[in-house]
Short mmCIF file of C-alpha atoms in Angstrom, two decimals:
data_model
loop_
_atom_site.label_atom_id
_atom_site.label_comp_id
_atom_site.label_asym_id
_atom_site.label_seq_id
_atom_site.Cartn_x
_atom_site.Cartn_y
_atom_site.Cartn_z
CA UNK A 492 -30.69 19.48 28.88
CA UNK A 493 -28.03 19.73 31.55
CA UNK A 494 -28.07 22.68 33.74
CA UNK A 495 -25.16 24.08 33.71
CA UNK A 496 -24.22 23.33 30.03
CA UNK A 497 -26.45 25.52 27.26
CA UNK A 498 -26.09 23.10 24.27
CA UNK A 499 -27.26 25.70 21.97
CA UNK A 500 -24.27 27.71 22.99
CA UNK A 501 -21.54 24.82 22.90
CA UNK A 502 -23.16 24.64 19.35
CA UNK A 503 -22.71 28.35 18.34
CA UNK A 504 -19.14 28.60 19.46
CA UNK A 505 -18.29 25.25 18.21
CA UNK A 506 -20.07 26.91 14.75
CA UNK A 507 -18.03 30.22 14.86
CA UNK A 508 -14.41 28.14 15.46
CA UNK A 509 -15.32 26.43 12.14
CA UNK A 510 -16.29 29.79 10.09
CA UNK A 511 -13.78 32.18 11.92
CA UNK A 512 -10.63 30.12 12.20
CA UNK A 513 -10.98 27.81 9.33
CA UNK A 514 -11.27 24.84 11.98
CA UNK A 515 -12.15 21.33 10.21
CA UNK A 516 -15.83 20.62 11.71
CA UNK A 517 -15.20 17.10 12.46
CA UNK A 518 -11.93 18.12 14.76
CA UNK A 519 -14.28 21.00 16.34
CA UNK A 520 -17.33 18.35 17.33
CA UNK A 521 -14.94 15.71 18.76
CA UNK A 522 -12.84 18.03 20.53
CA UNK A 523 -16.31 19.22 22.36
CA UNK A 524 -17.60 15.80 22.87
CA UNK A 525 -14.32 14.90 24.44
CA UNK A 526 -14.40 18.05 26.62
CA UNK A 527 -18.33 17.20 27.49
CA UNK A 528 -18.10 13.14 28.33
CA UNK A 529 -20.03 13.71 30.70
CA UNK A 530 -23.58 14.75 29.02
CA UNK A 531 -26.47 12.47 28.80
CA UNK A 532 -26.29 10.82 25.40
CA UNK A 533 -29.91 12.99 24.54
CA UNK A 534 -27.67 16.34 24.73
CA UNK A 535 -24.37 15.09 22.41
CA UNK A 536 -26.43 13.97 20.09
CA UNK A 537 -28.58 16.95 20.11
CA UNK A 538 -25.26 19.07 19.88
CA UNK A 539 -24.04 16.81 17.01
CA UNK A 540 -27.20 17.06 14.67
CA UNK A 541 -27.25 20.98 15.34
CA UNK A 542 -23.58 21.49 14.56
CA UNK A 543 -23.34 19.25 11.55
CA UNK A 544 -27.20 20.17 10.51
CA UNK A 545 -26.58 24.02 10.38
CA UNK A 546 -23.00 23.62 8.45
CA UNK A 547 -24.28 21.41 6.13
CA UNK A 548 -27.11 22.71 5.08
CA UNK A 549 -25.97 26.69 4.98
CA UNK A 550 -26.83 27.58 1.63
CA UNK A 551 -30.07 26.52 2.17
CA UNK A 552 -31.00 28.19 5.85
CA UNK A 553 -28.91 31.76 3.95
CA UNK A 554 -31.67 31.17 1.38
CA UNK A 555 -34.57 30.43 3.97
CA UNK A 556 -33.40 33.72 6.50
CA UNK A 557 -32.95 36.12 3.30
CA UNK A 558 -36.51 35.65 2.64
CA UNK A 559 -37.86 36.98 5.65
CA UNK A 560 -34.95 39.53 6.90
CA UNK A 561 -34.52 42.55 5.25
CA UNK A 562 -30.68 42.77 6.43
CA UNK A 563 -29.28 39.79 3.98
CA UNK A 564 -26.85 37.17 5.53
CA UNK A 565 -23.99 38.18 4.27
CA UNK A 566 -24.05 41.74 5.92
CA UNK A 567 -25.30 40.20 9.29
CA UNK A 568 -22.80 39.62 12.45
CA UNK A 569 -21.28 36.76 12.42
CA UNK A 570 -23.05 35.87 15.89
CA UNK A 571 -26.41 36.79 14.86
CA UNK A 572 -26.13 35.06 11.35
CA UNK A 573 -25.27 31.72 13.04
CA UNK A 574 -28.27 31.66 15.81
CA UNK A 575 -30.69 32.27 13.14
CA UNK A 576 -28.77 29.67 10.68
CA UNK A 577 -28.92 27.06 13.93
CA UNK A 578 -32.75 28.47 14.38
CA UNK A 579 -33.88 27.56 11.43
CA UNK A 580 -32.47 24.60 11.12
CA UNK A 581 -34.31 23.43 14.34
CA UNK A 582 -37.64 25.12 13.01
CA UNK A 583 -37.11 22.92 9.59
CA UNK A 584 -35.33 19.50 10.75
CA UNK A 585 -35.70 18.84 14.46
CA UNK A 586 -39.39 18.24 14.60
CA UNK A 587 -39.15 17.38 18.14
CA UNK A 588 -38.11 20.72 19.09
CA UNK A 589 -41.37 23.07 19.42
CA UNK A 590 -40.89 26.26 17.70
CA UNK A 591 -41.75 28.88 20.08
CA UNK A 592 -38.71 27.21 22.16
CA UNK A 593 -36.61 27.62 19.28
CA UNK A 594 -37.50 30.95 18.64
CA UNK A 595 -37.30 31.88 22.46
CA UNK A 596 -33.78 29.62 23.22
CA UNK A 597 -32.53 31.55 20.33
CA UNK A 598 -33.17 35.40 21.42
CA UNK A 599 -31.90 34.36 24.56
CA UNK A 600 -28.92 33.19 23.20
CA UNK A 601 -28.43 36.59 21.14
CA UNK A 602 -28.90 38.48 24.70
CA UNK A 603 -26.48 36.11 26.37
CA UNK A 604 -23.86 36.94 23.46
CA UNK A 605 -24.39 40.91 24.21
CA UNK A 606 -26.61 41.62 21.05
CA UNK A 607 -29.89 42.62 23.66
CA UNK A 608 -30.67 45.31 21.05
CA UNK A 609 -30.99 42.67 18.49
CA UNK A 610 -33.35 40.56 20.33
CA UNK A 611 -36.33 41.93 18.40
CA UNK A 612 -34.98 41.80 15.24
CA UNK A 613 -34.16 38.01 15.66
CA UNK A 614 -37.36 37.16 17.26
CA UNK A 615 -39.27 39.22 14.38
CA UNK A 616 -37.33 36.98 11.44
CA UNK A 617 -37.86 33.37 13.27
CA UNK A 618 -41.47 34.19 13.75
CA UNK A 619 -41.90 35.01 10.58
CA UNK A 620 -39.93 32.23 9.42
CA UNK A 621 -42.15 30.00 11.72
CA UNK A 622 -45.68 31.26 10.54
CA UNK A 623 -44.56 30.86 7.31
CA UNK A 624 -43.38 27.64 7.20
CA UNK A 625 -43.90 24.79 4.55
CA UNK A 626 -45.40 27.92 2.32
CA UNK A 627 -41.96 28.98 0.83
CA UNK A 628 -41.25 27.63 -2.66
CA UNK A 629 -37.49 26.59 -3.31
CA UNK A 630 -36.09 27.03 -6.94
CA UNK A 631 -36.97 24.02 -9.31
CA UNK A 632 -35.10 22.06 -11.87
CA UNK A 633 -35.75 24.28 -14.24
CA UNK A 634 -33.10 26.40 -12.46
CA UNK A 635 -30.45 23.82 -12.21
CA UNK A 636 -27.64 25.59 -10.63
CA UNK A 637 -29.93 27.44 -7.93
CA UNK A 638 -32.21 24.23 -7.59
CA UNK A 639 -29.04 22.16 -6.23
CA UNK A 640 -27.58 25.07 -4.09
CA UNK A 641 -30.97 25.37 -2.37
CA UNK A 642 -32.69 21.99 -2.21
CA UNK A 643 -29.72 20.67 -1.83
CA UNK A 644 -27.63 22.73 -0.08
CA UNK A 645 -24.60 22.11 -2.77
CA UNK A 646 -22.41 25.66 -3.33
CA UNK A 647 -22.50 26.88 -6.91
CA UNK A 648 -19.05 25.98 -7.75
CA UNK A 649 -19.28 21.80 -7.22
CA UNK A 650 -22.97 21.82 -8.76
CA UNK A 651 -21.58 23.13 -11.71
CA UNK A 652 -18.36 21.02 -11.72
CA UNK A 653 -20.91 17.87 -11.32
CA UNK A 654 -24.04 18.99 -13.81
CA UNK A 655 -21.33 18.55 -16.54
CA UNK A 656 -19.83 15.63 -15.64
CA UNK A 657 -23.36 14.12 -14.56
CA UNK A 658 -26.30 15.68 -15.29
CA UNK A 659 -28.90 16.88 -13.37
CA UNK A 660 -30.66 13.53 -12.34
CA UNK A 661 -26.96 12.13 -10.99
CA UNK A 662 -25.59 15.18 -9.70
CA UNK A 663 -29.09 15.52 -7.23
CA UNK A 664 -28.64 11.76 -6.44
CA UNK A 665 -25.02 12.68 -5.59
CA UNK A 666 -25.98 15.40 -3.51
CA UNK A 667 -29.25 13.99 -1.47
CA UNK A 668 -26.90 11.60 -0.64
CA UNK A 669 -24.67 13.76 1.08
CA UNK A 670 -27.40 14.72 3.26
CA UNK A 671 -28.25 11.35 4.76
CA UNK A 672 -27.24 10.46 7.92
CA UNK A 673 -23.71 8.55 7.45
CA UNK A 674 -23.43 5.45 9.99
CA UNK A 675 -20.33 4.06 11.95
CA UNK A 676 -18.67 1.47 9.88
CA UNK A 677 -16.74 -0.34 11.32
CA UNK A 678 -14.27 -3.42 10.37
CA UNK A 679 -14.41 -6.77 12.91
CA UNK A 680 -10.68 -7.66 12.85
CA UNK A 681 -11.03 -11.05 13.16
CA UNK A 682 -8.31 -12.93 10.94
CA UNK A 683 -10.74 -14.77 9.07
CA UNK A 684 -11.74 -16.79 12.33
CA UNK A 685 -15.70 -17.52 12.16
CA UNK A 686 -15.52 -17.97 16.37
CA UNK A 687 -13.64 -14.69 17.18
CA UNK A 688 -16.02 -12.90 14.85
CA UNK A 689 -18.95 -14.15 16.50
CA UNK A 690 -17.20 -13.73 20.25
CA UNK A 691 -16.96 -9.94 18.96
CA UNK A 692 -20.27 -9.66 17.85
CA UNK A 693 -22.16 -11.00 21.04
CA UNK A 694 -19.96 -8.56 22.80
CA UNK A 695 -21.21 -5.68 21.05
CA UNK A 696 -24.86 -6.97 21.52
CA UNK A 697 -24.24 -7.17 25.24
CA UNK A 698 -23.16 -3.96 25.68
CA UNK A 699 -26.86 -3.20 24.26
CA UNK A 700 -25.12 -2.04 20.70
CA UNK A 701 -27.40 -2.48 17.70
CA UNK A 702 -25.08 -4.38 15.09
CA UNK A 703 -25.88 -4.17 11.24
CA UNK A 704 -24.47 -5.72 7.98
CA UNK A 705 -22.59 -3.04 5.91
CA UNK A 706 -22.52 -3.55 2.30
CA UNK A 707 -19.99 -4.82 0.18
CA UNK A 708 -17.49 -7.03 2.65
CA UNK A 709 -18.50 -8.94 5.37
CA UNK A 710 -15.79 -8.14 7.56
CA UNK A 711 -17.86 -4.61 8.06
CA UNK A 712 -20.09 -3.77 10.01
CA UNK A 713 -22.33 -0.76 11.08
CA UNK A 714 -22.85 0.50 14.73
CA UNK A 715 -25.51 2.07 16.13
CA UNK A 716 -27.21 2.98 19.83
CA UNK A 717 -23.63 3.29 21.61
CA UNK A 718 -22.75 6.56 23.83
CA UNK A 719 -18.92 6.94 23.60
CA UNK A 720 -16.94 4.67 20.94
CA UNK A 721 -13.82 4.83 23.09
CA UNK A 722 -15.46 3.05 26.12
CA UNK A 723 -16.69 0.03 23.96
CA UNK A 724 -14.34 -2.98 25.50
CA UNK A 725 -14.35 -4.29 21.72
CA UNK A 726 -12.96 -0.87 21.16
CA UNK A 727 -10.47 -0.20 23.19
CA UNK A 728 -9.28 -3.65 23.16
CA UNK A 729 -8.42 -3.53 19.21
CA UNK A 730 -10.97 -6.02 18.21
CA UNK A 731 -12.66 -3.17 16.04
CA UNK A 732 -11.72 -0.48 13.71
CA UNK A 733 -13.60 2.42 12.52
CA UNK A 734 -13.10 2.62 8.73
CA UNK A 735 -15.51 2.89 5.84
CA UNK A 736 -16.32 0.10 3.56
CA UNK A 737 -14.37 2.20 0.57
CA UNK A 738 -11.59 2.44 2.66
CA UNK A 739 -11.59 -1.59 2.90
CA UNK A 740 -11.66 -2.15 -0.22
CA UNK A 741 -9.65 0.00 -1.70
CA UNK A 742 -6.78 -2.43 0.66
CA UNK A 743 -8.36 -5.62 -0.31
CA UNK A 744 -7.99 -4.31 -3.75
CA UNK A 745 -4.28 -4.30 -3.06
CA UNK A 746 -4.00 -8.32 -2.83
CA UNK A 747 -2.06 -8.17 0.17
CA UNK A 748 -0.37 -11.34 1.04
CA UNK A 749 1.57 -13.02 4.19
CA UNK A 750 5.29 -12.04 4.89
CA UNK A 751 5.06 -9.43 2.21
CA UNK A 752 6.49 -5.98 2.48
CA UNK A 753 4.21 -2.85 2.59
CA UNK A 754 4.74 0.65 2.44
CA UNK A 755 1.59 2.99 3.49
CA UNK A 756 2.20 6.66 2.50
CA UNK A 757 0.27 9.57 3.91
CA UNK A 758 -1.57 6.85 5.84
CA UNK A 759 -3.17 8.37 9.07
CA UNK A 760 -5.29 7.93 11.00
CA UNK A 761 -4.13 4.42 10.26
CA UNK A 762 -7.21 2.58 9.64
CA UNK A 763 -5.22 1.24 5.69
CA UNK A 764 -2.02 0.39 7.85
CA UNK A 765 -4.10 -1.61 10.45
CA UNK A 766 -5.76 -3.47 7.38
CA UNK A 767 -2.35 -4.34 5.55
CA UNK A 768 -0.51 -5.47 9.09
CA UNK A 769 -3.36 -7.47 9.57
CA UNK A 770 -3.05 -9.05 6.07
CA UNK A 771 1.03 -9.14 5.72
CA UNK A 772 0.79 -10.85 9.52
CA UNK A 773 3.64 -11.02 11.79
CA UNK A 774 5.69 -12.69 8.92
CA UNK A 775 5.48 -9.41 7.00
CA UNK A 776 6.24 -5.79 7.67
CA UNK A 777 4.34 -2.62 6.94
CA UNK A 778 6.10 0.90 7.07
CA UNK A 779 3.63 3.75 7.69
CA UNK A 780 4.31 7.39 6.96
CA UNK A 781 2.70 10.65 7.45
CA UNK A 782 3.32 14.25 7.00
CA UNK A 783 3.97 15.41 10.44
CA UNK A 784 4.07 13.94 14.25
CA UNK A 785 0.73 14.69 14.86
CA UNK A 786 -0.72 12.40 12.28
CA UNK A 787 2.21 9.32 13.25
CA UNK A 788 1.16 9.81 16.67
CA UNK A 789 -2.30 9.10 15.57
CA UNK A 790 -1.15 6.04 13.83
CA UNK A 791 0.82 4.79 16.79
CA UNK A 792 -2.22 5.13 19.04
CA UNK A 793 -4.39 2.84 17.01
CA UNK A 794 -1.51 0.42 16.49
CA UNK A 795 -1.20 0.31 20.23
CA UNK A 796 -4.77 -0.32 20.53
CA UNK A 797 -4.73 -2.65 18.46
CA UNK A 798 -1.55 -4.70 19.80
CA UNK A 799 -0.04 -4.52 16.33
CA UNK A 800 4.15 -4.75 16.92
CA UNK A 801 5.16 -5.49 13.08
CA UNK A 802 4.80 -1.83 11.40
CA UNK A 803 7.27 1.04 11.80
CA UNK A 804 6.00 4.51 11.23
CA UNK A 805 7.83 7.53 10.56
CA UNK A 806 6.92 10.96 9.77
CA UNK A 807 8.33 12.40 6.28
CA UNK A 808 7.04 13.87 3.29
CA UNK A 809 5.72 11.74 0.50
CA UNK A 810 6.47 14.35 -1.76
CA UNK A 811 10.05 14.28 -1.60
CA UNK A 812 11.88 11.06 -2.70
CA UNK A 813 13.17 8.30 -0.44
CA UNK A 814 16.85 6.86 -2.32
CA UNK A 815 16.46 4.03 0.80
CA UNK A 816 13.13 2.59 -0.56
CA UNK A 817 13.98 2.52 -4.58
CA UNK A 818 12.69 -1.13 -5.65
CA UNK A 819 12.27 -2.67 -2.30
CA UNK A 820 8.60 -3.02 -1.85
CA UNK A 821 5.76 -5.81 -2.94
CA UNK A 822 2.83 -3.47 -2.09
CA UNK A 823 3.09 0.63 -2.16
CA UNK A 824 -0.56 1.89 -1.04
CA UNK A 825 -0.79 6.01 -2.20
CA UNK A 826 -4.08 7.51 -0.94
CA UNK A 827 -2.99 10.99 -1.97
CA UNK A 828 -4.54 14.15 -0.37
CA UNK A 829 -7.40 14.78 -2.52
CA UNK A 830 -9.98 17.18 -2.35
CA UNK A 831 -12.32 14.87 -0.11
CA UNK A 832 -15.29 15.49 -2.39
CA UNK A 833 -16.42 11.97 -1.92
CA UNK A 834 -16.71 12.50 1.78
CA UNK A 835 -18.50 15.58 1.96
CA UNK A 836 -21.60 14.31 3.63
CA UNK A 837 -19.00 13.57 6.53
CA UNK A 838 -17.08 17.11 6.42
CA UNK A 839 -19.73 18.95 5.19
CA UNK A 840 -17.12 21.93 5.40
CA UNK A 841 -15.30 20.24 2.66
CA UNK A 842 -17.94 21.87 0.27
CA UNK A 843 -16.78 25.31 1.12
CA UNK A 844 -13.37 25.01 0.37
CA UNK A 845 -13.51 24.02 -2.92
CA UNK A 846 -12.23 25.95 -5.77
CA UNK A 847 -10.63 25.51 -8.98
CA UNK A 848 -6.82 26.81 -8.10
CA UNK A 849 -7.12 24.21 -5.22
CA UNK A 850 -7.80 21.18 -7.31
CA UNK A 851 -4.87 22.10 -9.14
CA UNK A 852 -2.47 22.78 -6.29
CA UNK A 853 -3.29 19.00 -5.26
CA UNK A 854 -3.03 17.68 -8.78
CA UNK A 855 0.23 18.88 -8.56
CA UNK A 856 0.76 17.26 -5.10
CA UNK A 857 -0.60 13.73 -5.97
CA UNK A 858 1.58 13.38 -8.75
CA UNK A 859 4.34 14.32 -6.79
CA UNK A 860 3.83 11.87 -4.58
CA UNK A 861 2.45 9.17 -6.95
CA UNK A 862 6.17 9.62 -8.58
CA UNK A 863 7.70 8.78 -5.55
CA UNK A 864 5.49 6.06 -4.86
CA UNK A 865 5.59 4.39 -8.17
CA UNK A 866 9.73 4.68 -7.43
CA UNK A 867 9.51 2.47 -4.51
CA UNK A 868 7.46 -0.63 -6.09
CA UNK A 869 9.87 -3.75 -6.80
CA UNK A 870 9.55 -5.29 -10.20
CA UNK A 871 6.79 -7.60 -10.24
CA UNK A 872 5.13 -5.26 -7.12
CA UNK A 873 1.75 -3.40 -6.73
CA UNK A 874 1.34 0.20 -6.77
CA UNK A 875 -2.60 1.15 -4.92
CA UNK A 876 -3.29 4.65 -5.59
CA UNK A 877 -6.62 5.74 -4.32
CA UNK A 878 -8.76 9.19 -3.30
CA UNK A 879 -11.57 10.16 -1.46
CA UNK A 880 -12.97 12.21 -3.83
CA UNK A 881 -14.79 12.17 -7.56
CA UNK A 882 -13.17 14.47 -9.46
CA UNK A 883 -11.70 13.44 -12.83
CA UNK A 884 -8.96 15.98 -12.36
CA UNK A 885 -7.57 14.00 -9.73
CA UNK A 886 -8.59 10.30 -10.18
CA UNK A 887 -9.18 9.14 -14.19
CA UNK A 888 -5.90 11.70 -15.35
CA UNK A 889 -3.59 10.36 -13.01
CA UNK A 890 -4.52 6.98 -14.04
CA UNK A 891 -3.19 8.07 -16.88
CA UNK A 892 -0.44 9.60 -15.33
CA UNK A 893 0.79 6.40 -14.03
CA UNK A 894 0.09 4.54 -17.39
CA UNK A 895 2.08 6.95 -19.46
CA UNK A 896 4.63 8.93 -17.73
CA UNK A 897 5.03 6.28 -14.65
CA UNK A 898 5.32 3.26 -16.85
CA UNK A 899 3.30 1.01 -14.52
CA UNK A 900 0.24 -1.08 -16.40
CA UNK A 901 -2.71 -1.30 -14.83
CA UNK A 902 -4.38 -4.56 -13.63
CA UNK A 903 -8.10 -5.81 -13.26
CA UNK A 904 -9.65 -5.04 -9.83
CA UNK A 905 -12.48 -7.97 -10.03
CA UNK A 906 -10.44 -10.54 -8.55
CA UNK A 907 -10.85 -8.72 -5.54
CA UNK A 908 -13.89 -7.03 -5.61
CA UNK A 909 -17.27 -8.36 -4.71
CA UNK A 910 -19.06 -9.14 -8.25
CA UNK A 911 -21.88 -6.22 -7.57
CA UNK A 912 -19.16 -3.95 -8.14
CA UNK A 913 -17.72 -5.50 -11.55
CA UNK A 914 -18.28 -2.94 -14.05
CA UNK A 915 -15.76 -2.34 -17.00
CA UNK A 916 -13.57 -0.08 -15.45
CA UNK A 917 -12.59 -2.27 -12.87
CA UNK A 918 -11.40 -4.36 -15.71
CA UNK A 919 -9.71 -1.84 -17.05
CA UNK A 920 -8.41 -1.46 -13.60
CA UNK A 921 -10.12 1.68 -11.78
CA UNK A 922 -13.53 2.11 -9.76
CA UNK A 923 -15.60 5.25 -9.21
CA UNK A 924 -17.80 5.10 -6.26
CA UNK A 925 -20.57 7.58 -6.34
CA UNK A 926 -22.62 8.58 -3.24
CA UNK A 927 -26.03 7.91 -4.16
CA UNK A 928 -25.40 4.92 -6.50
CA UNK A 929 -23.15 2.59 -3.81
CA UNK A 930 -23.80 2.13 -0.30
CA UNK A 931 -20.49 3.73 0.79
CA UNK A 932 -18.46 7.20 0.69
CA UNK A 933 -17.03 7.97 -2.42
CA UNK A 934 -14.14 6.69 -3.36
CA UNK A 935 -11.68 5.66 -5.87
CA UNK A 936 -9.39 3.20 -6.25
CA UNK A 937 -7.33 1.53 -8.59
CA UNK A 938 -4.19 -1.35 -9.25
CA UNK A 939 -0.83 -1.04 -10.99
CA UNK A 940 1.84 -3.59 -11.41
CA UNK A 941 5.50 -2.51 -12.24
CA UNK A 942 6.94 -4.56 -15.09
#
């Protein structure tokens, strides 16, 4: 560890900024890493597994610490709470930490933060914790709803959502999933050239990045054994784009062609936009549009890096119609806000938020916006209307949304999908992705044309 940088400590604060202000975890770890480009790859990473590790698996370490304290979590202070959540996590899932470091790093820490006349109490519940170790019993399927919220670490409220739309067997599957580590994917933006792919890819390998396939599309890849993405030359240079493999075909799924005209709605970071610019080509235009400057500036950085010139973005409201754009495009992509249930097992936070009165609130949105959307298609044109999430609510009913109230019919997705994924909703014109049954975030996606 450095010396003048206590990880453990970047890790707690970073921790507290997520639970105290509501901060999205994923904003809260890059912003540190950014801060801390200077650490030794050994300490980011160690900062990244702690962070993520102790969010994600909360329910679980709550149940592991209320075991063995006698003061229960949820009457603890908030600093105490999290250096025995991040303690236990380390006693439980970083192997190669010892645990009498753990347990000493972590009174130390709890003296550091002014709580010296805690320091026995927290040293008497981690030792504890320690000596008792691989002894405690976790609920069992028997107990469905406390099995997944423990073993799992899934909150009550999405294991019960799931179990009925499920089962037990898929819903665990679901949620073990969201507990693996999640790669880099990564798309090679090559324009279909076999020699600039390969140029790319001995690049990468030179630079003493480990290169994999990623499933599905073979203009994916997956990264591993880099320090800082941004200082990759293939990076920076706009010959890569991060992106998951759902997120690529959800695109390809729109049967983009040359010289057509695209409109992207709530489209940031841009990773859709850079796809359809790539496919429309210079011939073509794409307009891009997000909610407010922050996210177009986003958009316009990646465009930059990427030397794309032929897309126009513009900040503005999906939600509220557009009289200019009535009938005048081939290809409308809507990837509505959504309640990002699909990507959980990158935002682990996600899983926190979610409620019933939410879901509804973005129903509400999506079809807002989906109205709007549907509005701007051109006879004969495409609407792609996609989510990152798996709930019904918001994916299969507004599917039918767009059949019934929107007019639009829906169109088979297997000319553009690799034949693994042919199933008989993607004739019928959706697909589900599930974690834990395809090799990708979850994901929907699915294809209107407008009569």
């Amino acid at each position: 560890m450095a010396n003048a940088v206590n990880i453990r400590e970047l890790a707690l604060l970073s921790l507290l900024e997520m639970q105290q202000e509501g901060k999205q975890s994923h904003r809260v770890i890059r912003g540190v890493l950014d801060k801390y480009q200077y650490l030794p790859k050994q300490d980011r990473a160690f900062f990244t597994r702690l962070c993520q590790g102790t969010l994600e698996y909360r329910p679980q370490l709550d149940y592991i610490l209320n075991q063995y304290s006698s003061v229960k979590t949820k009457k603890m202070k908030p600093v105490i709470r999290e250096i025995l959540r991040m303690a236990v996590y380390q006693l439980y899932y970083m192997d190669q930490v010892p645990d009498s470091a753990v347990v000493n790093e972590a009174v130390k820490l709890a003296m550091k933060k002014g709580f010296k006349s805690l320091k026995g109490f927290v040293n008497g519940v981690l030792r504890t914790a320690v000596r008792d170790k691989g002894n405690l019993k976790f609920p069992g399927p028997d107990q469905p709803l406390k099995y997944l919220e423990v073993q799992y670490a899934m909150p009550e409220y999405l294991a019960d959502k799931w179990l009925k739309a499920y089962g037990l067997e898929q819903t665990a599957k679901i949620c073990q999933a969201f507990l693996e580590e999640k790669p880099l994917t990564v798309r090679l933006r090559d324009h279909g050239s076999q020699e600039e792919k390969e140029a790319i890819l001995q690049e990468l390998e030179e630079a003493g990045v480990e290169v994999l396939p990623a499933p599905y599309l073979e203009m994916a890849r997956i990264l591993k054994g880099y320090n800082t993405l941004q200082y990759l030359p293939a990076f920076y240079e706009g010959k890569l784009q991060v992106q998951d493999v759902s997120s690529m075909l959800a695109v390809e799924c729109a049967g983009i062609q040359p010289g057509q005209k695209v409109l992207d709605l709530c489209a940031a970071p841009g990773g859709k936009t850079i796809l359809a610019a790539d496919r429309t080509g210079e011939s073509g235009s794409v307009l891009s549009r997000d909610l407010t400057d922050y996210k177009t500036e986003l958009i316009r950085d990646n465009l930059e890096r990427c030397n794309i010139h032929h897309v126009k973005t513009e900040a503005r409201d999906a939600a509220i119609s557009d009289p200019a754009l009535l009938d005048q495009m081939d290809v409308v992509i809507a990837d509505v806000p959504c309640s990002g249930y699909g990507v959980i097992g990158r935002k682990p936070d996600i899983k926190y938020r979610a409620s019933l009165e939410n879901q509804q609130e973005l129903v509400d949105l999506q079809r807002a916006i989906l109205k709007n959307a549907a509005s701007y298609v051109k006879p004969g044109g495409v609407l792609l209307f996609s989510t990152c999430t798996i709930a019904e609510e918001e994916n299969e009913n507004n599917v039918r949304f767009i059949r019934e109230e929107l007019g639009l019919k829906s169109e088979s997705l297997d000319p553009y999908l690799p034949e693994e994924l042919h199933c008989a909703s993607t004739q019928e014109g959706y697909l589900q992705l599930l974690p834990g049954t395809h090799s990708c975030d979850g994901f929907f996606v699915s294809r209107f044309r407008k009569c």
